[in-house]
Amino acid sequence: MTSLFPLSLSEILLVIIATTGLGCIISGRLRPDLAALLVLVTLGVTRVISPQEAFSGFSNSAVITIIGLSVITAALEQTGAVRWVAHHLAGLSGKSETRMIAVFMIAGALLSLVMNNIAAGAILLPAAVRVARQAQIPASKILMPLSFGTLLGGMATLFTTSNIILSGNLIAQGQRGLTMADFLVSGGPMVITGLLYMLFIGRRLLPARETAALTTVGVVDLRSIYQLDQRLWEVRLPPDAQIVGTTLAEANISALTGTTVLAIWRGHTAIFHPTPTEHLRGEDILLVLGREDRVTQLEQFGCIIGRNSTPEHRPNLPIELAEVVVGPRASFIGQTLQQLRFRTKFGLTVVSLWREGRSYRTNVGTIPLAAGDALLITGPLDRIQQLQLAEEPGFIVLHTQPAEQPFGRQAVIAVVITMIVLVATATGWVATGEAMLAGAAALIVSGCITMDDAYRAIEWRVITMIAGLLPIGVALTETGLGAKIGTLLTSNLAAYGPMALLTGLFLMTVLMTQLVGGQVTPLIIGPIAISAALSAHVNPQAIAVAVAIGCSTAFLTPIAHPVNGLMMGPGNYRFGDFLRVGLGLTVVCLLTLLIVMPLVWRLNSITP
């Protein structure tokens, strides 16, 4: 049996640096992008690799491709092209649960062929929630299949982050990069078998669970949805109350008591959705939402707390309700609503936050936001629509009525440019990185997206993480550690044939993906897998495709891929839901891989 030892000093340093960096990422002690930068700097300072090689990740073709793809995806969104598709897909889903699952899984897979998986999921999420409500089917029956559909579609295209990275790993080791055709023939069958599994088996394992946030259709009765009879209070301000004469912002009621002011009665006038600059006057009556022990704290300011329980005196609140999900890559993750000045900026009030099956209604403004949080907001319809029209990237509005989805001239231009890029990369006429960057530039020049919006569309945290961790692959090659590990895998797996090596690497990739995600995994497994393939004289392109598919087999945990996390809040999923449904789908993908790979690849040949 081959052993890794003895290791050189450079190899030992590489192991320490890589494992420490990954440990920080997995444990959450450091942000992934910061941990990646520290890995990059340490590799250069310790001379495990040269300074030039340490910074080579920022000029890597994979990074350039991801940047171009981000801009193209954003342009397709902003011009309304993909939203138009999502809007019309809602009409195809009907009222059958099985049909909805099929439509949204296929739609997610198709969109993932040409755009980022997360963007595809975010675009389809509002439409999926809306049609589920209209059919009175729990959103939890639709959203996980949608997430899995985008992941399955990512297996069949080059334009997935892990697939792009694996192609770059091949090129870095002097091998032919991967093409769109390589993934279509290998990953396409996964889409079919995955869809069949979800339709006949997986859907029976899905939880039938709803959140209080997602139970309404049409006009919203806030009292019945939020049980406001127990939480709605009238707070009268005598002329000598301490907060009379101050603005709502100065009174700081929400921060001090954890309650929410929904309206102000002033004589015969009702002020709904009062702004933070609204001055409080004597004899005003505030309609406050909160627990009794919180509301009574206002008595210290001279306020009089009461509740008129007579039905004829209960106010009829003309308040629109909408649900807003925090996107997985929102720039404000970790910040509170108070820090974002959400109410001042948008004129909307957050009444509740839904996270991991629990509703938070007190001190909502002080809770740091996390990806997948569902916020229940109230406010004027025009304000909600402004948020719905992507006024603030990172907020995904789940609204009862869809906004108009035009397909105008800019949308046509964006689609045409995207198709040209796809054809150019599929035929090999232009290198993938160059084609993506050229397509992004063409979209900017044509006015489909502005330069500022293009910069905002690029996930710089992801780019920094990938560019920072790519030198690990360089170090694995330069120090020879990758070849040693590859030889070790060859002696223990390839001795049983190429399929044993392919299966072992696939399972190793799937396991690591559940822990660190499909963006980090290819940076570590990729160089090792390719070295193992070359050492065993097995087709490296076939091995790279199998590892890339393993990176998209992120069905077992919600942290395996951001698109899973995106569905957590709206679907009210629990951690174990993904394991229960995703385990069978993982087995189906493995069996499909074992059948398909020998049919479409010559595994014993270095050149397919």
XYZ file of C-alpha atoms in Angstrom:
608
model
C 0.000 0.000 0.000
C 1.381 3.375 -1.016
C 2.015 5.940 1.748
C 2.069 9.736 1.690
C 5.154 9.866 3.858
C 7.790 11.145 3.964
C 6.579 14.707 3.219
C 8.867 17.596 2.369
C 8.817 20.823 4.390
C 6.799 22.576 1.635
C 4.262 19.764 1.608
C 3.885 19.857 5.390
C 3.396 23.634 5.287
C 0.797 23.232 2.538
C -1.154 20.670 4.584
C -1.123 22.941 7.654
C -2.135 26.062 5.689
C -4.888 24.332 3.688
C -6.428 22.477 6.635
C -6.325 25.582 8.841
C -7.992 27.670 6.130
C -10.700 25.077 5.518
C -11.198 24.648 9.260
C -11.846 28.371 9.638
C -14.356 28.266 6.782
C -16.199 25.197 8.080
C -16.325 26.432 11.683
C -17.418 29.927 10.641
C -14.646 31.534 12.690
C -13.663 33.641 9.691
C -15.514 34.799 6.630
C -14.704 32.493 3.700
C -13.257 35.320 1.599
C -11.027 36.509 4.449
C -9.869 32.955 5.176
C -9.052 32.518 1.470
C -6.996 35.719 1.403
C -5.046 34.587 4.466
C -4.363 31.241 2.762
C -3.135 33.070 -0.350
C -0.826 35.380 1.597
C 0.543 32.573 3.788
C 1.344 30.358 0.803
C 3.314 33.217 -0.734
C 5.075 34.369 2.448
C 6.198 30.831 3.348
C 7.421 30.374 -0.249
C 5.390 27.209 -0.703
C 4.705 28.850 -4.066
C 6.085 32.024 -5.611
C 4.343 35.381 -5.032
C 3.352 35.419 -8.704
C 1.701 32.001 -8.356
C 0.000 33.086 -5.126
C -1.795 35.915 -6.915
C -2.419 33.968 -10.128
C -5.965 33.125 -9.028
C -7.159 36.648 -9.798
C -6.190 36.237 -13.449
C -7.348 32.648 -13.724
C -9.704 31.980 -16.632
C -12.215 30.382 -14.238
C -12.464 33.611 -12.248
C -12.857 35.666 -15.438
C -15.589 33.292 -16.619
C -17.493 33.599 -13.338
C -17.264 37.407 -13.487
C -18.641 37.457 -17.036
C -21.396 34.991 -16.147
C -22.452 37.156 -13.181
C -22.913 40.178 -15.438
C -24.807 38.187 -18.089
C -27.100 36.736 -15.418
C -27.795 40.199 -13.977
C -28.569 41.599 -17.439
C -31.059 38.814 -18.134
C -32.728 39.633 -14.823
C -32.768 43.413 -15.193
C -34.124 43.410 -18.733
C -37.007 41.221 -17.572
C -36.139 38.301 -19.847
C -36.029 35.571 -17.204
C -38.790 37.166 -15.125
C -41.008 37.058 -18.192
C -40.226 33.345 -18.484
C -40.940 32.778 -14.779
C -44.212 34.706 -15.014
C -45.483 32.623 -17.919
C -44.326 29.369 -16.350
C -46.780 29.980 -13.538
C -49.594 29.506 -16.046
C -48.288 26.071 -17.028
C -48.158 24.640 -13.522
C -51.916 24.181 -13.090
C -53.274 23.101 -9.703
C -51.767 19.626 -9.514
C -48.907 19.142 -7.061
C -47.179 16.659 -9.366
C -47.470 19.012 -12.332
C -46.130 21.935 -10.281
C -43.101 19.910 -9.206
C -42.398 18.884 -12.799
C -42.806 22.407 -14.200
C -40.629 24.145 -11.638
C -37.940 21.467 -11.614
C -37.683 21.598 -15.396
C -37.763 25.396 -15.366
C -35.016 25.515 -12.727
C -32.895 23.069 -14.701
C -33.326 24.964 -17.988
C -32.502 28.356 -16.465
C -29.456 26.857 -14.750
C -28.082 25.898 -18.155
C -27.463 29.544 -18.987
C -27.259 31.352 -15.661
C -26.131 31.054 -12.050
C -28.030 28.397 -10.036
C -28.805 30.812 -7.221
C -30.172 33.424 -9.615
C -32.348 30.798 -11.288
C -33.776 29.771 -7.925
C -34.349 33.380 -6.852
C -36.158 34.224 -10.086
C -38.523 31.258 -9.832
C -39.105 31.430 -6.068
C -41.852 34.108 -6.081
C -43.720 32.395 -8.928
C -43.529 29.019 -7.165
C -44.874 30.460 -3.904
C -47.660 32.280 -5.727
C -48.972 29.280 -7.667
C -48.710 27.084 -4.563
C -50.888 29.565 -2.644
C -53.432 29.778 -5.427
C -53.700 25.988 -5.530
C -53.740 25.834 -1.701
C -50.726 23.538 -1.716
C -48.023 24.014 0.971
C -44.996 25.824 -0.433
C -42.816 23.130 1.166
C -44.115 20.715 -1.479
C -42.719 22.865 -4.316
C -39.654 24.771 -3.150
C -37.277 21.897 -2.395
C -37.953 20.313 -5.812
C -37.282 23.734 -7.357
C -33.952 23.934 -5.535
C -33.003 20.408 -6.579
C -34.016 21.178 -10.167
C -31.533 24.066 -10.371
C -28.787 21.826 -8.952
C -29.568 19.059 -11.438
C -29.511 21.586 -14.281
C -26.104 22.754 -13.061
C -24.765 19.252 -13.714
C -25.601 19.531 -17.412
C -23.881 22.825 -18.207
C -20.426 24.337 -18.190
C -21.772 27.517 -16.594
C -21.739 26.346 -12.984
C -19.028 27.613 -10.648
C -17.677 24.159 -9.787
C -17.733 23.058 -13.440
C -15.834 26.165 -14.511
C -13.236 25.573 -11.775
C -12.745 21.916 -12.769
C -12.216 22.935 -16.388
C -9.607 25.425 -15.189
C -7.896 22.696 -13.120
C -7.519 20.588 -16.255
C -6.008 23.441 -18.225
C -3.616 24.230 -15.353
C -2.273 20.663 -15.572
C -1.817 20.842 -19.343
C -5.005 18.993 -20.272
C -7.930 19.894 -22.510
C -10.571 21.966 -20.755
C -14.208 20.923 -20.568
C -16.957 22.008 -22.948
C -20.710 22.395 -22.814
C -21.082 19.109 -24.703
C -19.075 17.224 -22.051
C -21.596 18.193 -19.385
C -24.707 17.803 -21.520
C -24.015 14.147 -22.327
C -22.904 13.338 -18.774
C -25.218 15.497 -16.662
C -28.283 15.523 -18.911
C -29.382 12.016 -17.840
C -29.121 13.192 -14.196
C -31.829 15.762 -14.868
C -34.149 13.074 -16.223
C -33.577 10.467 -13.499
C -33.634 13.153 -10.779
C -36.972 14.456 -12.052
C -38.456 10.962 -12.141
C -37.268 10.265 -8.590
C -38.853 13.460 -7.258
C -42.148 12.833 -9.088
C -42.598 9.240 -7.976
C -40.702 8.948 -4.668
C -39.246 12.222 -3.441
C -42.507 14.169 -3.408
C -43.975 11.650 -0.969
C -41.153 12.444 1.471
C -41.614 16.211 1.307
C -43.049 17.829 4.438
C -46.536 19.365 4.213
C -45.618 22.399 6.211
C -46.517 26.066 5.948
C -45.380 29.195 7.717
C -47.638 31.920 9.022
C -45.904 34.053 6.455
C -47.131 32.090 3.487
C -50.731 31.162 4.140
C -52.601 33.989 2.493
C -54.227 34.524 -0.854
C -55.636 37.848 -1.929
C -56.676 40.395 0.707
C -54.862 39.910 3.983
C -56.623 39.967 7.353
C -53.777 40.894 9.658
C -55.814 40.145 12.767
C -56.376 36.495 11.853
C -52.906 35.922 10.369
C -50.930 37.375 13.269
C -53.509 36.881 16.040
C -53.591 40.637 16.526
C -56.477 40.469 19.013
C -53.817 39.436 21.532
C -51.055 41.733 20.273
C -52.799 44.886 19.007
C -52.900 47.790 21.472
C -54.097 51.376 21.525
C -51.622 53.748 23.155
C -53.026 57.237 23.902
C -50.645 60.159 24.268
C -51.856 62.724 26.842
C -50.622 66.265 26.108
C -48.040 65.953 28.907
C -46.602 62.609 27.694
C -42.809 62.738 27.403
C -42.741 61.692 23.752
C -45.262 64.337 22.576
C -43.514 66.717 20.179
C -40.879 64.214 19.129
C -40.773 62.241 15.896
C -41.261 58.492 15.808
C -37.531 58.149 15.178
C -36.684 60.328 18.183
C -39.179 58.517 20.413
C -37.381 55.302 19.431
C -40.379 53.195 20.506
C -39.408 50.126 18.479
C -35.874 49.990 19.839
C -36.856 50.675 23.458
C -39.795 48.283 23.698
C -39.424 45.887 20.774
C -42.894 46.831 19.474
C -44.088 48.172 16.111
C -46.240 51.260 15.467
C -48.627 50.341 12.644
C -50.796 53.470 12.539
C -51.661 56.758 14.253
C -55.198 58.006 14.929
C -55.313 61.811 15.030
C -58.847 63.063 15.555
C -60.864 61.674 12.658
C -57.764 61.008 10.570
C -55.847 57.734 10.375
C -52.171 57.779 9.355
C -51.215 54.340 8.143
C -47.541 53.387 7.725
C -46.281 56.496 9.562
C -42.776 57.514 8.589
C -39.990 57.914 11.152
C -40.228 61.698 10.667
C -43.886 61.840 11.726
C -44.278 64.137 14.785
C -46.324 62.825 17.686
C -49.043 65.105 19.066
C -51.097 65.212 22.230
C -54.215 63.008 22.137
C -52.738 60.900 19.306
C -53.653 57.237 19.555
C -50.928 54.862 18.403
C -51.871 51.428 17.079
C -49.031 49.302 18.438
C -48.224 45.656 17.728
C -46.446 43.736 20.485
C -46.626 41.679 23.644
C -48.436 43.165 26.624
C -45.325 43.236 28.831
C -43.512 45.178 26.097
C -46.300 47.639 25.335
C -46.853 48.504 29.007
C -43.282 49.804 29.121
C -44.630 52.899 27.338
C -46.434 53.875 30.546
C -43.114 55.185 31.851
C -43.360 57.967 29.230
C -46.815 58.977 30.443
C -48.736 57.004 27.812
C -52.079 55.334 28.539
C -52.373 51.726 27.379
C -55.709 50.253 26.384
C -57.543 47.993 24.011
C -61.019 48.418 22.600
C -62.277 44.873 22.174
C -65.719 45.870 20.921
C -65.983 44.453 17.374
C -67.656 47.584 15.934
C -64.746 49.699 17.142
C -61.977 47.494 15.801
C -60.122 49.304 13.031
C -60.199 47.957 9.511
C -56.573 48.224 8.508
C -55.988 48.822 4.778
C -52.506 47.354 5.059
C -50.875 45.297 2.329
C -48.867 42.277 3.432
C -45.896 40.839 1.603
C -43.135 38.399 2.405
C -39.529 39.258 1.681
C -36.784 36.638 1.688
C -33.164 37.571 2.340
C -31.123 36.296 -0.613
C -28.121 34.014 0.015
C -25.625 36.581 -1.263
C -27.238 39.767 -0.023
C -24.665 42.390 0.890
C -26.460 43.206 4.145
C -26.330 39.707 5.693
C -25.234 40.095 9.312
C -26.693 43.588 9.612
C -29.913 44.480 11.432
C -32.954 46.240 9.997
C -32.119 49.215 12.192
C -28.631 49.410 10.704
C -30.152 49.234 7.230
C -32.651 51.993 8.153
C -35.202 49.772 6.442
C -38.307 51.686 7.487
C -36.822 55.085 6.598
C -35.439 53.920 3.271
C -38.445 51.976 1.990
C -41.406 53.245 3.987
C -42.216 49.677 4.994
C -42.594 48.083 8.413
C -41.343 44.620 9.344
C -43.773 42.924 11.718
C -42.205 39.495 11.970
C -39.147 37.478 11.031
C -39.424 33.771 10.240
C -36.314 31.635 10.704
C -35.985 27.853 10.892
C -39.636 27.265 11.754
C -39.897 30.015 14.362
C -41.539 33.431 14.179
C -39.866 36.394 15.897
C -42.167 39.362 16.573
C -40.253 41.196 19.288
C -37.110 43.291 18.719
C -37.159 42.297 15.059
C -35.148 45.367 14.147
C -32.207 44.258 16.301
C -31.851 40.706 14.920
C -28.911 40.279 12.484
C -30.280 39.099 9.154
C -29.297 35.693 7.778
C -29.680 34.189 4.336
C -33.095 32.576 3.898
C -34.839 34.691 6.551
C -38.462 35.466 5.652
C -39.569 38.965 6.651
C -43.259 39.812 6.924
C -43.679 43.429 5.907
C -46.563 45.865 5.799
C -46.793 49.059 3.818
C -48.309 50.800 0.816
C -48.625 48.686 -2.312
C -46.468 51.053 -4.383
C -43.641 50.774 -1.845
C -43.841 46.986 -1.879
C -43.743 46.998 -5.680
C -40.634 49.181 -5.612
C -38.921 46.580 -3.468
C -40.317 43.865 -5.732
C -38.763 45.525 -8.774
C -35.276 44.989 -7.322
C -34.814 48.443 -5.861
C -32.655 46.701 -3.275
C -30.674 43.700 -4.575
C -30.759 40.903 -2.036
C -34.442 41.179 -1.104
C -36.706 38.685 -2.878
C -40.351 39.720 -2.624
C -42.986 36.984 -2.459
C -46.122 38.920 -3.323
C -49.667 37.766 -3.943
C -49.984 39.623 -7.224
C -47.253 39.360 -9.882
C -45.802 42.528 -11.321
C -46.156 43.073 -15.051
C -43.416 41.193 -16.914
C -42.571 43.022 -20.136
C -40.406 41.453 -22.813
C -39.115 44.517 -24.595
C -36.296 45.433 -26.912
C -33.616 45.255 -24.214
C -34.739 41.770 -23.216
C -34.460 40.611 -26.839
C -30.956 42.074 -27.110
C -29.891 40.400 -23.870
C -31.205 37.016 -25.009
C -29.516 37.322 -28.430
C -26.145 38.242 -26.908
C -26.427 35.387 -24.421
C -27.213 32.901 -27.190
C -24.198 34.103 -29.187
C -21.986 33.569 -26.140
C -23.398 30.068 -25.630
C -22.835 29.102 -29.255
C -19.311 30.531 -29.231
C -18.346 28.551 -26.132
C -20.137 25.344 -27.178
C -18.389 25.261 -30.557
C -15.006 26.198 -29.119
C -14.805 29.172 -31.463
C -13.803 31.404 -28.547
C -12.346 30.463 -25.153
C -15.006 30.385 -22.448
C -13.507 33.188 -20.367
C -13.091 35.465 -23.360
C -16.611 34.738 -24.602
C -18.163 35.496 -21.210
C -16.237 38.725 -20.777
C -17.039 39.804 -24.340
C -20.709 39.029 -23.766
C -20.710 41.067 -20.569
C -19.097 44.000 -22.375
C -21.623 43.760 -25.213
C -24.512 43.869 -22.742
C -23.073 47.005 -21.134
C -22.450 48.740 -24.471
C -25.969 47.873 -25.686
C -27.496 49.416 -22.567
C -28.935 46.177 -21.161
C -27.070 46.833 -17.930
C -25.073 49.806 -16.679
C -21.442 49.610 -15.672
C -22.352 50.344 -12.048
C -24.972 47.592 -12.013
C -22.451 45.221 -13.605
C -20.014 45.866 -10.762
C -22.803 45.315 -8.227
C -23.814 42.068 -9.939
C -20.403 40.514 -9.397
C -20.220 38.567 -6.148
C -16.845 39.909 -5.067
C -16.848 37.844 -1.885
C -17.165 34.670 -3.964
C -14.590 35.895 -6.472
C -12.151 36.677 -3.658
C -12.729 33.286 -2.032
C -12.160 31.379 -5.260
C -9.127 33.458 -6.284
C -7.688 33.039 -2.792
C -8.128 29.265 -2.694
C -7.068 28.528 -6.281
C -3.360 28.755 -5.299
C -3.899 25.647 -3.163
C -4.331 23.759 -6.437
C -1.152 25.348 -7.789
C 0.688 24.389 -4.593
C -0.598 20.802 -4.769
C 0.880 20.542 -8.261
C 4.134 22.444 -7.624
C 5.049 20.655 -4.381
C 4.121 17.262 -5.749
C 1.664 16.619 -2.905
C -1.222 16.349 -5.347
C 0.643 13.659 -7.285
C 1.380 11.764 -4.051
C -2.250 11.829 -2.993
C -3.230 10.875 -6.536
C -0.860 7.923 -6.456
C -2.280 6.886 -3.091
C -5.798 6.968 -4.514
C -4.593 5.106 -7.603
C -3.052 2.295 -5.595
C -6.143 1.880 -3.436
C -8.941 2.537 -5.931
C -7.707 2.371 -9.515
C -6.418 -1.138 -8.880
C -10.069 -2.165 -9.066
C -10.574 -0.349 -12.366
C -11.348 3.195 -13.582
C -14.929 3.042 -12.336
C -13.732 2.359 -8.793
C -11.553 5.485 -8.932
C -14.410 7.525 -10.412
C -16.873 6.274 -7.771
C -14.496 6.908 -4.895
C -13.749 10.468 -6.034
C -17.438 11.172 -6.613
C -18.397 10.014 -3.114
C -15.503 11.952 -1.562
C -16.656 15.068 -3.406
C -20.306 14.640 -2.392
C -19.352 14.261 1.273
C -17.097 17.320 1.262
C -19.726 19.361 -0.594
C -22.249 18.844 2.206
C -19.766 20.401 4.644
C -18.081 23.245 2.770
C -20.264 23.730 -0.328
C -19.782 23.205 -4.029
C -17.648 26.322 -4.516
C -14.841 25.346 -2.145
C -14.831 21.590 -2.815
C -13.580 21.684 -6.450
C -10.671 23.892 -5.402
C -9.405 21.098 -3.133
C -10.606 17.875 -4.760
C -10.106 18.994 -8.382
C -6.287 19.055 -8.581
C -6.023 15.819 -6.592
C -8.598 14.027 -8.758
C -6.895 15.051 -11.991
C -3.483 13.990 -10.634
C -4.973 10.626 -9.684
C -6.482 10.210 -13.154
C -3.183 10.999 -14.873
C -1.310 8.663 -12.535
C -3.742 5.818 -13.270
C -3.876 6.602 -17.010
C -7.608 7.248 -16.706
C -9.308 9.903 -18.814
C -8.841 13.127 -16.758
C -11.757 14.873 -18.467
C -14.120 12.086 -17.418
C -12.856 12.213 -13.835
C -13.180 16.011 -13.798
C -16.792 15.792 -15.000
C -17.611 13.214 -12.300
C -16.111 15.444 -9.599
C -17.963 18.480 -10.977
C -21.252 16.558 -10.874
C -20.421 15.549 -7.300
C -20.071 19.241 -6.406
C -23.647 19.807 -7.626
C -24.953 16.777 -5.732
C -25.725 19.101 -2.829
C -28.996 17.548 -1.695
C -28.264 16.382 1.858
C -27.930 19.632 3.819
C -29.240 23.183 3.429
C -25.665 24.508 3.748
C -24.377 22.412 0.856
C -25.506 25.053 -1.638
C -26.879 28.604 -1.202
C -29.961 27.797 -3.286
C -31.011 25.292 -0.581
C -30.638 27.974 2.060
C -32.751 30.316 -0.057
C -35.699 27.924 0.214
C -35.415 27.318 3.980
C -37.517 30.260 5.205
C -40.302 30.304 2.584
C -40.643 26.512 2.744
C -40.319 26.332 6.541
C -37.871 23.465 6.090
C -35.834 21.862 8.817
C -32.311 20.550 8.517
C -33.409 16.917 8.409
C -35.876 17.499 5.559
C -33.033 17.758 3.071
C -31.403 14.555 4.291
C -34.692 12.630 4.133
C -35.524 13.697 0.570
C -32.007 14.237 -0.754
C -30.472 10.905 0.251
C -32.494 8.976 -2.310
C -31.755 11.581 -4.987
C -28.032 11.290 -4.221
C -28.216 7.515 -4.683
C -30.114 7.998 -7.964
C -27.407 10.387 -9.213
C -24.668 7.927 -8.279
C -26.398 5.027 -10.070
C -27.031 7.206 -13.125
C -23.378 8.246 -13.140
C -22.217 4.623 -13.002
C -24.427 3.757 -15.976
C -23.777 6.837 -18.109
C -20.033 7.449 -17.737
C -18.831 4.185 -19.372
C -21.280 4.797 -22.228
C -20.208 8.352 -23.109
C -16.502 8.302 -22.106
C -13.542 6.073 -22.935
C -12.292 5.894 -19.382
C -8.997 4.126 -20.134
C -8.004 6.671 -22.747
C -6.467 10.010 -21.830
C -8.070 11.567 -24.884
C -11.806 10.813 -25.137
